Short mmCIF file of C-alpha atoms and ligand atoms in Angstrom, two decimals:
data_model
loop_
_atom_site.label_atom_id
_atom_site.label_comp_id
_atom_site.label_asym_id
_atom_site.label_seq_id
_atom_site.Cartn_x
_atom_site.Cartn_y
_atom_site.Cartn_z
CA MET A 267 -42.28 92.98 106.71
CA SER A 268 -44.55 95.80 104.86
CA SER A 269 -41.68 98.01 102.93
CA PRO A 270 -42.28 102.20 101.33
CA TYR A 271 -41.02 99.81 98.36
CA ASP A 272 -44.43 98.13 97.96
CA ALA A 273 -46.80 101.08 96.91
CA ILE A 274 -44.16 101.25 94.12
CA ALA A 275 -42.82 98.22 92.96
CA GLU A 276 -44.72 98.07 89.86
CA LEU A 277 -43.93 101.61 89.23
CA TYR A 278 -39.81 101.24 89.86
CA ASP A 279 -38.67 100.20 86.61
CA PRO A 280 -40.43 102.88 84.47
CA TRP A 281 -39.17 105.52 87.52
CA SER A 282 -35.28 103.68 86.92
CA ALA A 283 -34.67 103.03 83.06
CA SER A 284 -32.89 105.42 82.78
CA VAL A 285 -30.27 103.66 85.07
CA VAL A 286 -28.28 101.42 82.78
CA GLU A 287 -24.64 102.34 83.98
CA ASP A 288 -24.24 99.87 86.67
CA VAL A 289 -25.42 97.07 84.72
CA GLY A 290 -22.29 96.08 82.99
CA PHE A 291 -20.37 96.64 85.61
CA TYR A 292 -21.66 94.70 88.24
CA LEU A 293 -22.13 92.30 85.25
CA GLU A 294 -18.59 92.04 85.23
CA GLU A 295 -17.75 91.50 88.75
CA ALA A 296 -20.01 88.58 88.72
CA ARG A 297 -18.16 86.76 85.67
CA ARG A 298 -15.15 87.44 87.90
CA SER A 299 -16.10 86.19 91.23
CA GLY A 300 -17.58 83.35 89.03
CA GLY A 301 -20.14 82.56 91.62
CA PRO A 302 -22.61 82.01 93.23
CA VAL A 303 -23.62 85.96 93.44
CA VAL A 304 -26.11 87.35 96.51
CA GLU A 305 -27.61 90.65 95.70
CA LEU A 306 -28.81 92.75 98.92
CA GLY A 307 -31.78 94.40 98.40
CA VAL A 308 -32.44 93.02 94.91
CA GLY A 309 -35.21 94.66 94.16
CA THR A 310 -36.63 94.15 91.05
CA GLY A 311 -33.66 92.12 89.34
CA ARG A 312 -32.40 95.37 87.17
CA ILE A 313 -29.35 93.59 87.72
CA ALA A 314 -30.09 89.82 89.16
CA VAL A 315 -31.20 88.94 85.52
CA PRO A 316 -29.05 90.21 84.04
CA ILE A 317 -26.14 88.55 85.97
CA ALA A 318 -28.75 84.98 86.11
CA ALA A 319 -28.83 85.32 82.15
CA ASP A 320 -24.99 84.88 82.15
CA GLY A 321 -25.30 81.66 83.54
CA ILE A 322 -24.18 82.54 87.27
CA ARG A 323 -26.98 81.96 90.06
CA VAL A 324 -27.98 84.91 92.23
CA ILE A 325 -29.14 85.11 95.31
CA GLY A 326 -31.80 87.86 95.82
CA ILE A 327 -33.17 89.64 99.19
CA ASP A 328 -35.05 91.98 99.61
CA SER A 329 -37.78 93.30 102.41
CA SER A 330 -40.66 94.38 99.92
CA ARG A 331 -42.53 91.16 98.58
CA ALA A 332 -43.88 93.35 95.92
CA MET A 333 -40.76 94.33 94.76
CA LEU A 334 -39.90 90.28 94.53
CA ASP A 335 -43.30 89.51 92.62
CA VAL A 336 -41.72 91.57 90.26
CA CYS A 337 -38.17 90.71 90.20
CA ALA A 338 -39.79 86.79 89.58
CA GLN A 339 -42.26 87.74 86.74
CA ARG A 340 -38.65 89.43 85.08
CA ALA A 341 -36.69 86.54 85.31
CA ALA A 342 -39.36 84.24 83.71
CA LEU A 343 -39.76 86.74 80.99
CA ALA A 344 -35.99 86.60 80.31
CA GLY A 345 -36.37 82.91 80.82
CA VAL A 346 -33.68 82.43 84.60
CA GLU A 347 -34.16 81.83 87.61
CA VAL A 348 -33.21 84.25 90.23
CA ASP A 349 -32.57 82.21 94.29
CA LEU A 350 -35.64 85.13 95.53
CA ARG A 351 -35.46 85.90 99.57
CA VAL A 352 -38.04 87.90 101.50
CA GLY A 353 -35.64 89.43 104.25
CA ASP A 354 -33.89 91.87 105.61
CA LEU A 355 -29.94 92.91 104.55
CA ARG A 356 -29.11 93.11 108.29
CA HIS A 357 -29.80 89.70 108.70
CA PRO A 358 -29.96 88.09 105.31
CA PRO A 359 -31.05 84.50 105.15
CA VAL A 360 -28.41 83.08 103.03
CA ALA A 361 -26.70 79.40 104.24
CA GLU A 362 -24.69 79.35 102.09
CA ARG A 363 -21.51 80.69 101.33
CA VAL A 364 -20.14 82.86 98.29
CA PRO A 365 -17.46 84.91 96.49
CA LEU A 366 -19.52 88.00 95.84
CA VAL A 367 -22.02 89.94 97.55
CA ILE A 368 -23.39 92.60 95.80
CA CYS A 369 -25.25 95.96 96.60
CA PRO A 370 -26.32 98.25 93.81
CA PHE A 371 -27.94 101.42 93.88
CA ARG A 372 -27.41 102.61 97.00
CA SER A 373 -29.63 100.64 98.62
CA LEU A 374 -27.63 100.79 101.74
CA LEU A 375 -28.39 104.18 102.60
CA HIS A 376 -31.89 102.28 103.43
CA LEU A 377 -30.18 102.31 106.91
CA HIS A 378 -30.23 105.24 109.21
CA SER A 379 -27.51 104.30 112.26
CA ASP A 380 -23.74 103.26 112.20
CA ASP A 381 -24.77 100.26 114.27
CA ASP A 382 -27.27 98.84 111.59
CA ARG A 383 -24.21 99.31 108.88
CA ARG A 384 -21.95 97.81 110.77
CA GLN A 385 -24.54 94.93 111.34
CA ALA A 386 -24.92 94.72 107.81
CA LEU A 387 -21.36 94.60 106.84
CA ALA A 388 -21.14 92.07 109.53
CA SER A 389 -23.14 89.77 107.86
CA VAL A 390 -22.05 90.84 104.60
CA ARG A 391 -18.58 89.68 106.03
CA ALA A 392 -20.21 86.47 106.83
CA LEU A 393 -21.81 85.28 103.68
CA LEU A 394 -18.45 85.75 102.35
CA VAL A 395 -15.93 82.70 101.67
CA PRO A 396 -12.42 83.95 102.71
CA GLY A 397 -11.23 86.49 100.23
CA GLY A 398 -14.77 86.92 99.06
CA ARG A 399 -15.64 90.36 97.95
CA PHE A 400 -18.59 92.99 98.67
CA VAL A 401 -18.87 95.75 95.52
CA PHE A 402 -21.80 98.35 96.11
CA ASP A 403 -22.34 101.97 95.80
CA VAL A 404 -23.70 104.70 97.85
CA PHE A 405 -23.89 108.90 96.98
CA THR A 406 -23.24 111.55 99.59
CA PRO A 407 -24.68 114.59 97.95
CA GLY A 408 -23.09 117.73 96.80
CA ALA A 409 -24.19 121.16 98.32
CA GLU A 410 -25.31 121.71 94.63
CA ASP A 411 -27.55 118.88 93.62
CA ILE A 412 -28.90 119.41 96.80
CA ALA A 413 -29.62 123.43 95.94
CA GLN A 414 -31.03 122.39 92.74
CA THR A 415 -33.81 120.09 93.44
CA HIS A 416 -34.54 120.54 97.32
CA ASP A 417 -38.14 119.89 97.91
CA ARG A 418 -39.41 120.13 94.28
CA TRP A 419 -41.62 118.79 92.07
CA LEU A 420 -39.60 117.09 89.22
CA GLU A 421 -40.45 114.22 86.37
CA ARG A 422 -37.84 112.20 85.66
CA GLU A 423 -39.36 109.68 83.51
CA PRO A 424 -42.75 110.89 81.62
CA GLY A 425 -45.48 111.12 84.45
CA ILE A 426 -43.45 110.06 87.23
CA PHE A 427 -42.23 112.63 89.66
CA GLU A 428 -40.45 112.85 92.86
CA ARG A 429 -39.57 115.82 95.12
CA ALA A 430 -36.69 115.30 97.20
CA VAL A 431 -36.29 117.18 100.87
CA TRP A 432 -32.89 116.59 101.97
CA ASP A 433 -31.96 117.80 105.69
CA GLU A 434 -28.34 118.43 106.09
CA THR A 435 -27.91 118.44 109.47
CA ALA A 436 -29.62 115.09 109.98
CA ARG A 437 -27.95 114.00 106.54
CA THR A 438 -31.04 112.07 105.59
CA LEU A 439 -33.76 112.16 102.37
CA THR A 440 -36.68 112.47 102.31
CA LEU A 441 -37.48 111.18 98.65
CA THR A 442 -41.34 111.18 97.25
CA VAL A 443 -42.40 109.26 93.96
CA ARG A 444 -45.48 109.16 92.74
CA GLY A 445 -46.74 107.73 89.35
CA PRO A 446 -49.52 106.97 87.55
CA ASP A 447 -50.15 103.99 89.37
CA GLY A 448 -48.36 104.42 92.90
CA GLU A 449 -46.96 106.66 95.38
CA THR A 450 -44.63 106.29 98.11
CA THR A 451 -42.15 108.42 100.34
CA MET A 452 -38.74 106.98 101.34
CA ALA A 453 -36.23 107.93 104.39
CA LEU A 454 -32.24 107.87 102.75
CA ALA A 455 -29.72 108.36 105.09
CA TRP A 456 -25.74 109.23 103.89
CA LEU A 457 -22.12 109.24 105.25
CA SER A 458 -19.50 110.27 103.80
CA PRO A 459 -16.79 108.23 101.77
CA GLY A 460 -14.52 108.57 104.51
CA GLU A 461 -16.97 107.21 106.78
CA TRP A 462 -18.06 104.06 104.70
CA ARG A 463 -14.34 103.86 104.84
CA ALA A 464 -13.49 103.33 107.88
CA LEU A 465 -16.89 101.67 108.61
CA LEU A 466 -15.62 98.41 106.30
CA GLU A 467 -11.64 98.22 107.88
CA GLU A 468 -13.46 98.73 111.04
CA THR A 469 -15.85 94.80 110.47
CA GLY A 470 -12.84 93.58 108.84
CA PHE A 471 -13.04 94.45 104.60
CA GLU A 472 -9.93 95.65 103.08
CA VAL A 473 -10.88 98.14 100.45
CA GLU A 474 -9.36 97.20 97.20
CA ALA A 475 -10.75 100.38 94.99
CA CYS A 476 -13.50 103.24 95.63
CA TYR A 477 -13.99 104.43 92.45
CA GLY A 478 -16.26 107.80 91.38
CA TRP A 479 -18.11 106.01 88.28
CA PHE A 480 -19.00 102.73 86.80
CA ASP A 481 -15.93 102.89 84.10
CA ARG A 482 -13.65 102.43 87.11
CA THR A 483 -12.09 105.69 87.66
CA PRO A 484 -11.27 106.94 90.85
CA PHE A 485 -13.08 108.59 93.31
CA THR A 486 -12.04 112.30 92.95
CA GLY A 487 -15.01 113.55 95.24
CA GLY A 488 -18.21 114.13 93.52
CA ASP A 489 -22.05 112.24 94.49
CA ASP A 490 -20.54 109.09 93.37
CA SER A 491 -18.89 106.04 95.22
CA VAL A 492 -18.42 102.78 93.73
CA TRP A 493 -16.57 100.11 96.03
CA THR A 494 -14.42 97.03 96.46
CA ALA A 495 -13.60 95.29 99.23
CA ARG A 496 -12.22 92.35 100.17
CA ARG A 497 -13.10 89.90 103.01
CA GLY A 498 -10.19 90.81 105.56
CA LEU A 499 -8.53 87.45 107.25
C1 SAM B 76 -32.89 101.37 95.15
S1 SAM B 76 -33.70 100.05 95.47
C2 SAM B 76 -32.29 98.86 94.25
C3 SAM B 76 -33.18 97.80 93.92
C4 SAM B 76 -32.20 97.10 92.87
N1 SAM B 76 -30.88 96.41 93.35
C5 SAM B 76 -31.26 97.53 91.62
O1 SAM B 76 -29.97 98.16 91.91
O2 SAM B 76 -32.31 98.10 90.65
C6 SAM B 76 -33.94 99.67 96.84
C7 SAM B 76 -34.25 98.38 97.70
O3 SAM B 76 -33.59 97.77 98.48
C8 SAM B 76 -34.88 97.34 99.37
N2 SAM B 76 -34.43 97.49 100.52
C9 SAM B 76 -34.40 98.30 101.39
N3 SAM B 76 -34.48 98.35 102.50
C10 SAM B 76 -33.58 96.84 102.98
C11 SAM B 76 -33.37 96.25 104.22
N4 SAM B 76 -33.18 96.86 104.67
N5 SAM B 76 -33.62 94.71 103.82
C12 SAM B 76 -33.44 94.24 102.11
N6 SAM B 76 -33.67 94.88 101.46
C13 SAM B 76 -33.97 96.55 101.58
C14 SAM B 76 -36.34 97.58 98.25
O4 SAM B 76 -37.23 97.30 99.11
C15 SAM B 76 -35.66 98.15 97.01
O5 SAM B 76 -36.36 96.82 96.24
#
């Protein structure tokens, strides 16, 4: 299994260094569930390691072996264990049933068709115990964001550049990331919040909340949406 993240596994943490606003939110959800927690698209453990450090078991799935290697190093440095498994979030290699599945930092945007999204959501549902919850965040770019960033190299962190090429008709973003030690290009696809809600309901979830930010402010429009959904009966 190869992944566009393999080439930037060492760059990922410096690239996402300023993304901290979601960590407390997911940690709170993990505490509330009691664990174990499955994280789909666990990456380098930005969220999983703090949860594991809180004493909650985490099973982390990712299609990038290189990202998982960095995650294992990060967990070792923190003195915690995360159960890391290479796999696709549409078919997560998890036999356990858990009270919480999370998919932070827009990882669902790596799925490009409704069939793939339905497959992923059906798999999440199957992983959850009755009453279990799925918590994730996605984004839906606004016209202003697109206009400001389209096809421009922007320095996101010192020495780390990214270029976003937006296709508003196909609703895809082609994102290139370049740093001193690596470069990659990845394709993301977005939906409207209404479409996410419809897919959740269609696949057997009851939407509990749709927030506009990680402080649990209700969604009233804007680029980010943060969802909590309960497995329906
Ligand atoms: C934006 S990163 C998020 C990483 C981590 N959750 C975080 O919050 O920092 C997206 C992650 O999803 C993984 N990913 C992308 N597509 C995937 C797929 N189909 N199955 C499993 N993992 C996938 C990538 O390898 C990457 O590690």
